[in-house]
């Protein structure tokens, strides 16, 4: 089945360029376009795409507000947002991830990265390499934790799942977690799925953000 993509950017030429690139792939279908955040929310609600390729800076409503509204539609299993950004790991990225985005791509990224990124996110993974996840942790851990989440949710985890969650929060991959806990990678994948299900997070990046908000990741003393 094709991956259904919604393109959101206020520049017509940018959208046309993305459409040309994506429609050359047999497994990707561009199902719609939007030029601002309001149109993005309306079109995503109507079409329920698999992936929304979302610009940040747009008129009427920006990409962050639109991402927040799309995430609130309750369709997080299908409508996943990739934020398009000019600067790697700028403040927009942190806010976008908190708003519910599943990752980001640089606007200057080559076409192969764009295509691969859409496939990764459509498959349910976060579009962030482990090294980038660790940089996110560094950024989050250097700020006062907002504690906007109820820590009692951690009680739903078994002792082993709590260990796995804490290692995810440190930016470890499944392989690294398996080595650390002397488990098979398959067992770790099962624990990770249980952690995600119980904590109601979609991917590793959102697990890191939740860990930060719960205080599992402690602010650094700087």
mmCIF file of C-alpha atoms in Angstrom:
data_model
loop_
_atom_site.group_PDB
_atom_site.id
_atom_site.type_symbol
_atom_site.label_atom_id
_atom_site.label_comp_id
_atom_site.label_asym_id
_atom_site.label_seq_id
_atom_site.Cartn_x
_atom_site.Cartn_y
_atom_site.Cartn_z
ATOM 1 C CA UNK A 1 0.000 0.000 0.000
ATOM 2 C CA UNK A 2 1.140 3.547 -0.747
ATOM 3 C CA UNK A 3 2.243 5.971 1.959
ATOM 4 C CA UNK A 4 -0.225 8.871 1.804
ATOM 5 C CA UNK A 5 1.491 12.233 2.283
ATOM 6 C CA UNK A 6 0.144 15.742 2.895
ATOM 7 C CA UNK A 7 2.472 18.603 1.897
ATOM 8 C CA UNK A 8 2.284 21.783 3.981
ATOM 9 C CA UNK A 9 4.332 24.842 2.977
ATOM 10 C CA UNK A 10 3.398 28.418 2.167
ATOM 11 C CA UNK A 11 5.600 28.426 -0.953
ATOM 12 C CA UNK A 12 4.007 26.874 -4.025
ATOM 13 C CA UNK A 13 7.363 26.101 -5.639
ATOM 14 C CA UNK A 14 8.524 24.214 -2.547
ATOM 15 C CA UNK A 15 5.389 22.076 -2.527
ATOM 16 C CA UNK A 16 5.740 21.431 -6.256
ATOM 17 C CA UNK A 17 9.343 20.361 -5.774
ATOM 18 C CA UNK A 18 8.446 17.958 -2.990
ATOM 19 C CA UNK A 19 5.552 16.552 -5.004
ATOM 20 C CA UNK A 20 7.822 15.924 -7.992
ATOM 21 C CA UNK A 21 10.327 14.083 -5.814
ATOM 22 C CA UNK A 22 7.801 12.003 -3.905
ATOM 23 C CA UNK A 23 5.579 11.008 -6.795
ATOM 24 C CA UNK A 24 8.572 9.449 -8.528
ATOM 25 C CA UNK A 25 8.441 6.760 -5.837
ATOM 26 C CA UNK A 26 6.059 3.876 -6.371
ATOM 27 C CA UNK A 27 5.146 3.526 -2.697
ATOM 28 C CA UNK A 28 4.424 7.219 -1.940
ATOM 29 C CA UNK A 29 1.297 9.157 -2.929
ATOM 30 C CA UNK A 30 0.828 12.900 -2.369
ATOM 31 C CA UNK A 31 -2.856 13.135 -1.420
ATOM 32 C CA UNK A 32 -3.069 16.862 -0.720
ATOM 33 C CA UNK A 33 -1.392 20.218 -0.171
ATOM 34 C CA UNK A 34 -1.863 23.098 2.258
ATOM 35 C CA UNK A 35 -0.324 26.572 2.375
ATOM 36 C CA UNK A 36 -0.872 27.431 6.049
ATOM 37 C CA UNK A 37 -1.595 25.825 9.397
ATOM 38 C CA UNK A 38 -5.365 26.184 9.218
ATOM 39 C CA UNK A 39 -5.469 24.478 5.842
ATOM 40 C CA UNK A 40 -3.130 21.788 7.176
ATOM 41 C CA UNK A 41 -5.442 20.903 10.071
ATOM 42 C CA UNK A 42 -8.553 20.955 7.871
ATOM 43 C CA UNK A 43 -6.943 18.835 5.158
ATOM 44 C CA UNK A 44 -5.389 16.367 7.607
ATOM 45 C CA UNK A 45 -8.766 15.964 9.317
ATOM 46 C CA UNK A 46 -10.466 15.310 5.996
ATOM 47 C CA UNK A 47 -7.861 13.107 4.307
ATOM 48 C CA UNK A 48 -6.217 11.399 7.319
ATOM 49 C CA UNK A 49 -2.782 11.052 5.622
ATOM 50 C CA UNK A 50 -0.102 8.702 6.888
ATOM 51 C CA UNK A 51 2.525 11.469 6.987
ATOM 52 C CA UNK A 52 2.246 15.261 7.109
ATOM 53 C CA UNK A 53 5.316 17.101 5.834
ATOM 54 C CA UNK A 54 4.990 20.357 7.785
ATOM 55 C CA UNK A 55 6.800 23.673 7.373
ATOM 56 C CA UNK A 56 7.212 25.695 10.580
ATOM 57 C CA UNK A 57 7.005 29.341 9.583
ATOM 58 C CA UNK A 58 3.748 30.019 7.745
ATOM 59 C CA UNK A 59 1.074 32.719 7.753
ATOM 60 C CA UNK A 60 -2.330 32.449 9.498
ATOM 61 C CA UNK A 61 -1.224 29.561 11.721
ATOM 62 C CA UNK A 62 2.325 28.259 12.053
ATOM 63 C CA UNK A 63 3.439 24.652 11.810
ATOM 64 C CA UNK A 64 3.786 24.192 15.567
ATOM 65 C CA UNK A 65 0.165 25.127 16.279
ATOM 66 C CA UNK A 66 -1.003 22.987 13.361
ATOM 67 C CA UNK A 67 1.051 20.025 14.568
ATOM 68 C CA UNK A 68 -0.448 20.349 18.042
ATOM 69 C CA UNK A 69 -3.973 20.301 16.609
ATOM 70 C CA UNK A 70 -3.276 17.357 14.304
ATOM 71 C CA UNK A 71 -1.791 15.384 17.205
ATOM 72 C CA UNK A 72 -4.948 16.129 19.196
ATOM 73 C CA UNK A 73 -7.158 14.577 16.509
ATOM 74 C CA UNK A 74 -6.578 11.178 18.064
ATOM 75 C CA UNK A 75 -5.118 9.778 14.860
ATOM 76 C CA UNK A 76 -1.532 9.533 16.038
ATOM 77 C CA UNK A 77 -1.195 6.005 14.699
ATOM 78 C CA UNK A 78 -1.702 7.211 11.134
ATOM 79 C CA UNK A 79 -1.184 10.966 10.838
ATOM 80 C CA UNK A 80 2.445 11.473 11.781
ATOM 81 C CA UNK A 81 4.050 14.874 11.371
ATOM 82 C CA UNK A 82 7.552 15.535 10.043
ATOM 83 C CA UNK A 83 8.649 19.107 10.683
ATOM 84 C CA UNK A 84 10.652 20.875 7.974
ATOM 85 C CA UNK A 85 13.252 23.143 9.514
ATOM 86 C CA UNK A 86 16.080 25.335 8.264
ATOM 87 C CA UNK A 87 18.326 24.917 11.292
ATOM 88 C CA UNK A 88 19.183 21.612 12.894
ATOM 89 C CA UNK A 89 17.808 21.244 16.421
ATOM 90 C CA UNK A 90 16.641 24.826 16.762
ATOM 91 C CA UNK A 91 13.997 25.816 19.312
ATOM 92 C CA UNK A 92 11.264 25.075 16.791
ATOM 93 C CA UNK A 93 12.294 21.437 16.790
ATOM 94 C CA UNK A 94 11.990 21.060 20.564
ATOM 95 C CA UNK A 95 8.598 22.720 20.585
ATOM 96 C CA UNK A 96 7.466 20.655 17.600
ATOM 97 C CA UNK A 97 8.411 17.399 19.293
ATOM 98 C CA UNK A 98 6.516 18.437 22.401
ATOM 99 C CA UNK A 99 3.574 19.325 20.172
ATOM 100 C CA UNK A 100 3.487 15.777 18.808
ATOM 101 C CA UNK A 101 5.771 15.702 15.771
ATOM 102 C CA UNK A 102 7.525 12.422 15.023
ATOM 103 C CA UNK A 103 10.739 13.999 13.799
ATOM 104 C CA UNK A 104 12.222 16.596 11.538
ATOM 105 C CA UNK A 105 14.032 17.063 8.262
ATOM 106 C CA UNK A 106 16.265 19.881 7.157
ATOM 107 C CA UNK A 107 14.940 21.723 4.123
ATOM 108 C CA UNK A 108 18.347 21.388 2.496
ATOM 109 C CA UNK A 109 18.403 17.606 2.946
ATOM 110 C CA UNK A 110 18.889 15.574 -0.237
ATOM 111 C CA UNK A 111 15.888 13.926 -1.870
ATOM 112 C CA UNK A 112 17.025 10.484 -0.731
ATOM 113 C CA UNK A 113 16.825 11.625 2.918
ATOM 114 C CA UNK A 114 13.349 13.047 2.380
ATOM 115 C CA UNK A 115 12.086 9.794 0.873
ATOM 116 C CA UNK A 116 13.762 7.623 3.501
ATOM 117 C CA UNK A 117 12.475 9.862 6.296
ATOM 118 C CA UNK A 118 8.883 9.593 5.155
ATOM 119 C CA UNK A 119 9.182 5.808 5.011
ATOM 120 C CA UNK A 120 10.705 5.669 8.501
ATOM 121 C CA UNK A 121 7.977 7.790 10.059
ATOM 122 C CA UNK A 122 5.213 5.972 8.169
ATOM 123 C CA UNK A 123 6.590 2.760 9.649
ATOM 124 C CA UNK A 124 6.036 4.066 13.154
ATOM 125 C CA UNK A 125 9.556 5.123 14.045
ATOM 126 C CA UNK A 126 10.867 8.529 15.106
ATOM 127 C CA UNK A 127 12.912 10.374 12.529
ATOM 128 C CA UNK A 128 15.869 10.995 14.829
ATOM 129 C CA UNK A 129 19.131 9.101 14.939
ATOM 130 C CA UNK A 130 20.330 7.941 18.392
ATOM 131 C CA UNK A 131 23.032 10.626 18.341
ATOM 132 C CA UNK A 132 20.396 13.296 17.761
ATOM 133 C CA UNK A 133 18.229 11.806 20.509
ATOM 134 C CA UNK A 134 21.162 12.164 22.887
ATOM 135 C CA UNK A 135 21.534 15.806 21.871
ATOM 136 C CA UNK A 136 17.856 16.280 22.606
ATOM 137 C CA UNK A 137 18.430 14.784 26.045
ATOM 138 C CA UNK A 138 21.324 17.170 26.631
ATOM 139 C CA UNK A 139 19.107 20.101 25.737
ATOM 140 C CA UNK A 140 16.162 18.949 27.831
ATOM 141 C CA UNK A 141 18.316 17.993 30.795
ATOM 142 C CA UNK A 142 19.942 21.424 30.885
ATOM 143 C CA UNK A 143 16.575 23.109 31.450
ATOM 144 C CA UNK A 144 14.359 23.049 34.535
ATOM 145 C CA UNK A 145 11.927 20.154 34.156
ATOM 146 C CA UNK A 146 8.364 21.418 33.725
ATOM 147 C CA UNK A 147 6.846 18.435 35.576
ATOM 148 C CA UNK A 148 3.713 18.782 33.493
ATOM 149 C CA UNK A 149 3.059 15.041 33.697
ATOM 150 C CA UNK A 150 1.726 12.943 36.584
ATOM 151 C CA UNK A 151 4.587 10.734 37.785
ATOM 152 C CA UNK A 152 2.124 8.079 38.991
ATOM 153 C CA UNK A 153 2.052 6.769 35.419
ATOM 154 C CA UNK A 154 5.450 5.209 36.122
ATOM 155 C CA UNK A 155 3.766 2.806 38.552
ATOM 156 C CA UNK A 156 2.212 1.038 35.569
ATOM 157 C CA UNK A 157 5.663 -0.222 34.573
ATOM 158 C CA UNK A 158 7.241 -3.405 35.872
ATOM 159 C CA UNK A 159 10.716 -3.129 37.393
ATOM 160 C CA UNK A 160 12.283 -4.355 34.156
ATOM 161 C CA UNK A 161 10.204 -1.979 32.037
ATOM 162 C CA UNK A 162 11.265 0.906 34.294
ATOM 163 C CA UNK A 163 14.908 -0.060 33.699
ATOM 164 C CA UNK A 164 14.319 -0.114 29.951
ATOM 165 C CA UNK A 165 12.533 3.249 30.093
ATOM 166 C CA UNK A 166 15.418 4.836 31.978
ATOM 167 C CA UNK A 167 17.894 3.540 29.397
ATOM 168 C CA UNK A 168 15.718 4.826 26.544
ATOM 169 C CA UNK A 169 15.766 8.173 28.349
ATOM 170 C CA UNK A 170 19.554 8.086 28.209
ATOM 171 C CA UNK A 171 19.419 7.692 24.436
ATOM 172 C CA UNK A 172 20.422 4.028 24.229
ATOM 173 C CA UNK A 173 19.408 1.934 21.232
ATOM 174 C CA UNK A 174 17.748 -1.473 21.614
ATOM 175 C CA UNK A 175 21.081 -3.162 21.004
ATOM 176 C CA UNK A 176 22.773 -1.060 23.683
ATOM 177 C CA UNK A 177 19.938 -1.737 26.129
ATOM 178 C CA UNK A 178 20.229 -5.468 25.446
ATOM 179 C CA UNK A 179 23.959 -5.347 26.184
ATOM 180 C CA UNK A 180 23.431 -3.312 29.333
ATOM 181 C CA UNK A 181 20.731 -5.578 30.777
ATOM 182 C CA UNK A 182 22.118 -8.849 29.338
ATOM 183 C CA UNK A 183 18.958 -9.548 27.375
ATOM 184 C CA UNK A 184 18.257 -10.540 23.798
ATOM 185 C CA UNK A 185 17.383 -7.733 21.437
ATOM 186 C CA UNK A 186 14.010 -9.383 20.797
ATOM 187 C CA UNK A 187 13.206 -9.286 24.507
ATOM 188 C CA UNK A 188 14.180 -5.626 24.651
ATOM 189 C CA UNK A 189 11.898 -4.837 21.704
ATOM 190 C CA UNK A 190 9.019 -6.451 23.581
ATOM 191 C CA UNK A 191 9.768 -4.423 26.709
ATOM 192 C CA UNK A 192 10.035 -1.223 24.659
ATOM 193 C CA UNK A 193 6.627 -1.889 23.094
ATOM 194 C CA UNK A 194 5.095 -2.433 26.533
ATOM 195 C CA UNK A 195 6.681 0.776 27.803
ATOM 196 C CA UNK A 196 5.328 2.746 24.850
ATOM 197 C CA UNK A 197 1.852 1.237 25.256
ATOM 198 C CA UNK A 198 1.653 1.839 29.007
ATOM 199 C CA UNK A 199 3.047 5.369 28.862
ATOM 200 C CA UNK A 200 1.048 6.174 25.711
ATOM 201 C CA UNK A 201 4.020 7.435 23.708
ATOM 202 C CA UNK A 202 4.454 6.860 19.990
ATOM 203 C CA UNK A 203 8.217 6.507 19.683
ATOM 204 C CA UNK A 204 11.586 6.867 21.394
ATOM 205 C CA UNK A 205 11.725 10.624 21.017
ATOM 206 C CA UNK A 206 8.430 11.115 22.816
ATOM 207 C CA UNK A 207 9.570 8.648 25.461
ATOM 208 C CA UNK A 208 12.618 10.866 26.050
ATOM 209 C CA UNK A 209 10.425 13.959 26.315
ATOM 210 C CA UNK A 210 8.132 12.206 28.805
ATOM 211 C CA UNK A 211 11.151 11.072 30.828
ATOM 212 C CA UNK A 212 12.333 14.665 30.971
ATOM 213 C CA UNK A 213 8.912 15.903 32.063
ATOM 214 C CA UNK A 214 8.654 13.209 34.739
ATOM 215 C CA UNK A 215 12.113 13.960 36.079
ATOM 216 C CA UNK A 216 13.577 10.614 34.984
ATOM 217 C CA UNK A 217 16.142 12.719 33.141
ATOM 218 C CA UNK A 218 17.591 15.089 35.717
ATOM 219 C CA UNK A 219 18.585 18.683 34.898
ATOM 220 C CA UNK A 220 22.303 19.112 34.635
ATOM 221 C CA UNK A 221 24.164 21.296 37.080
ATOM 222 C CA UNK A 222 25.763 23.949 34.863
#
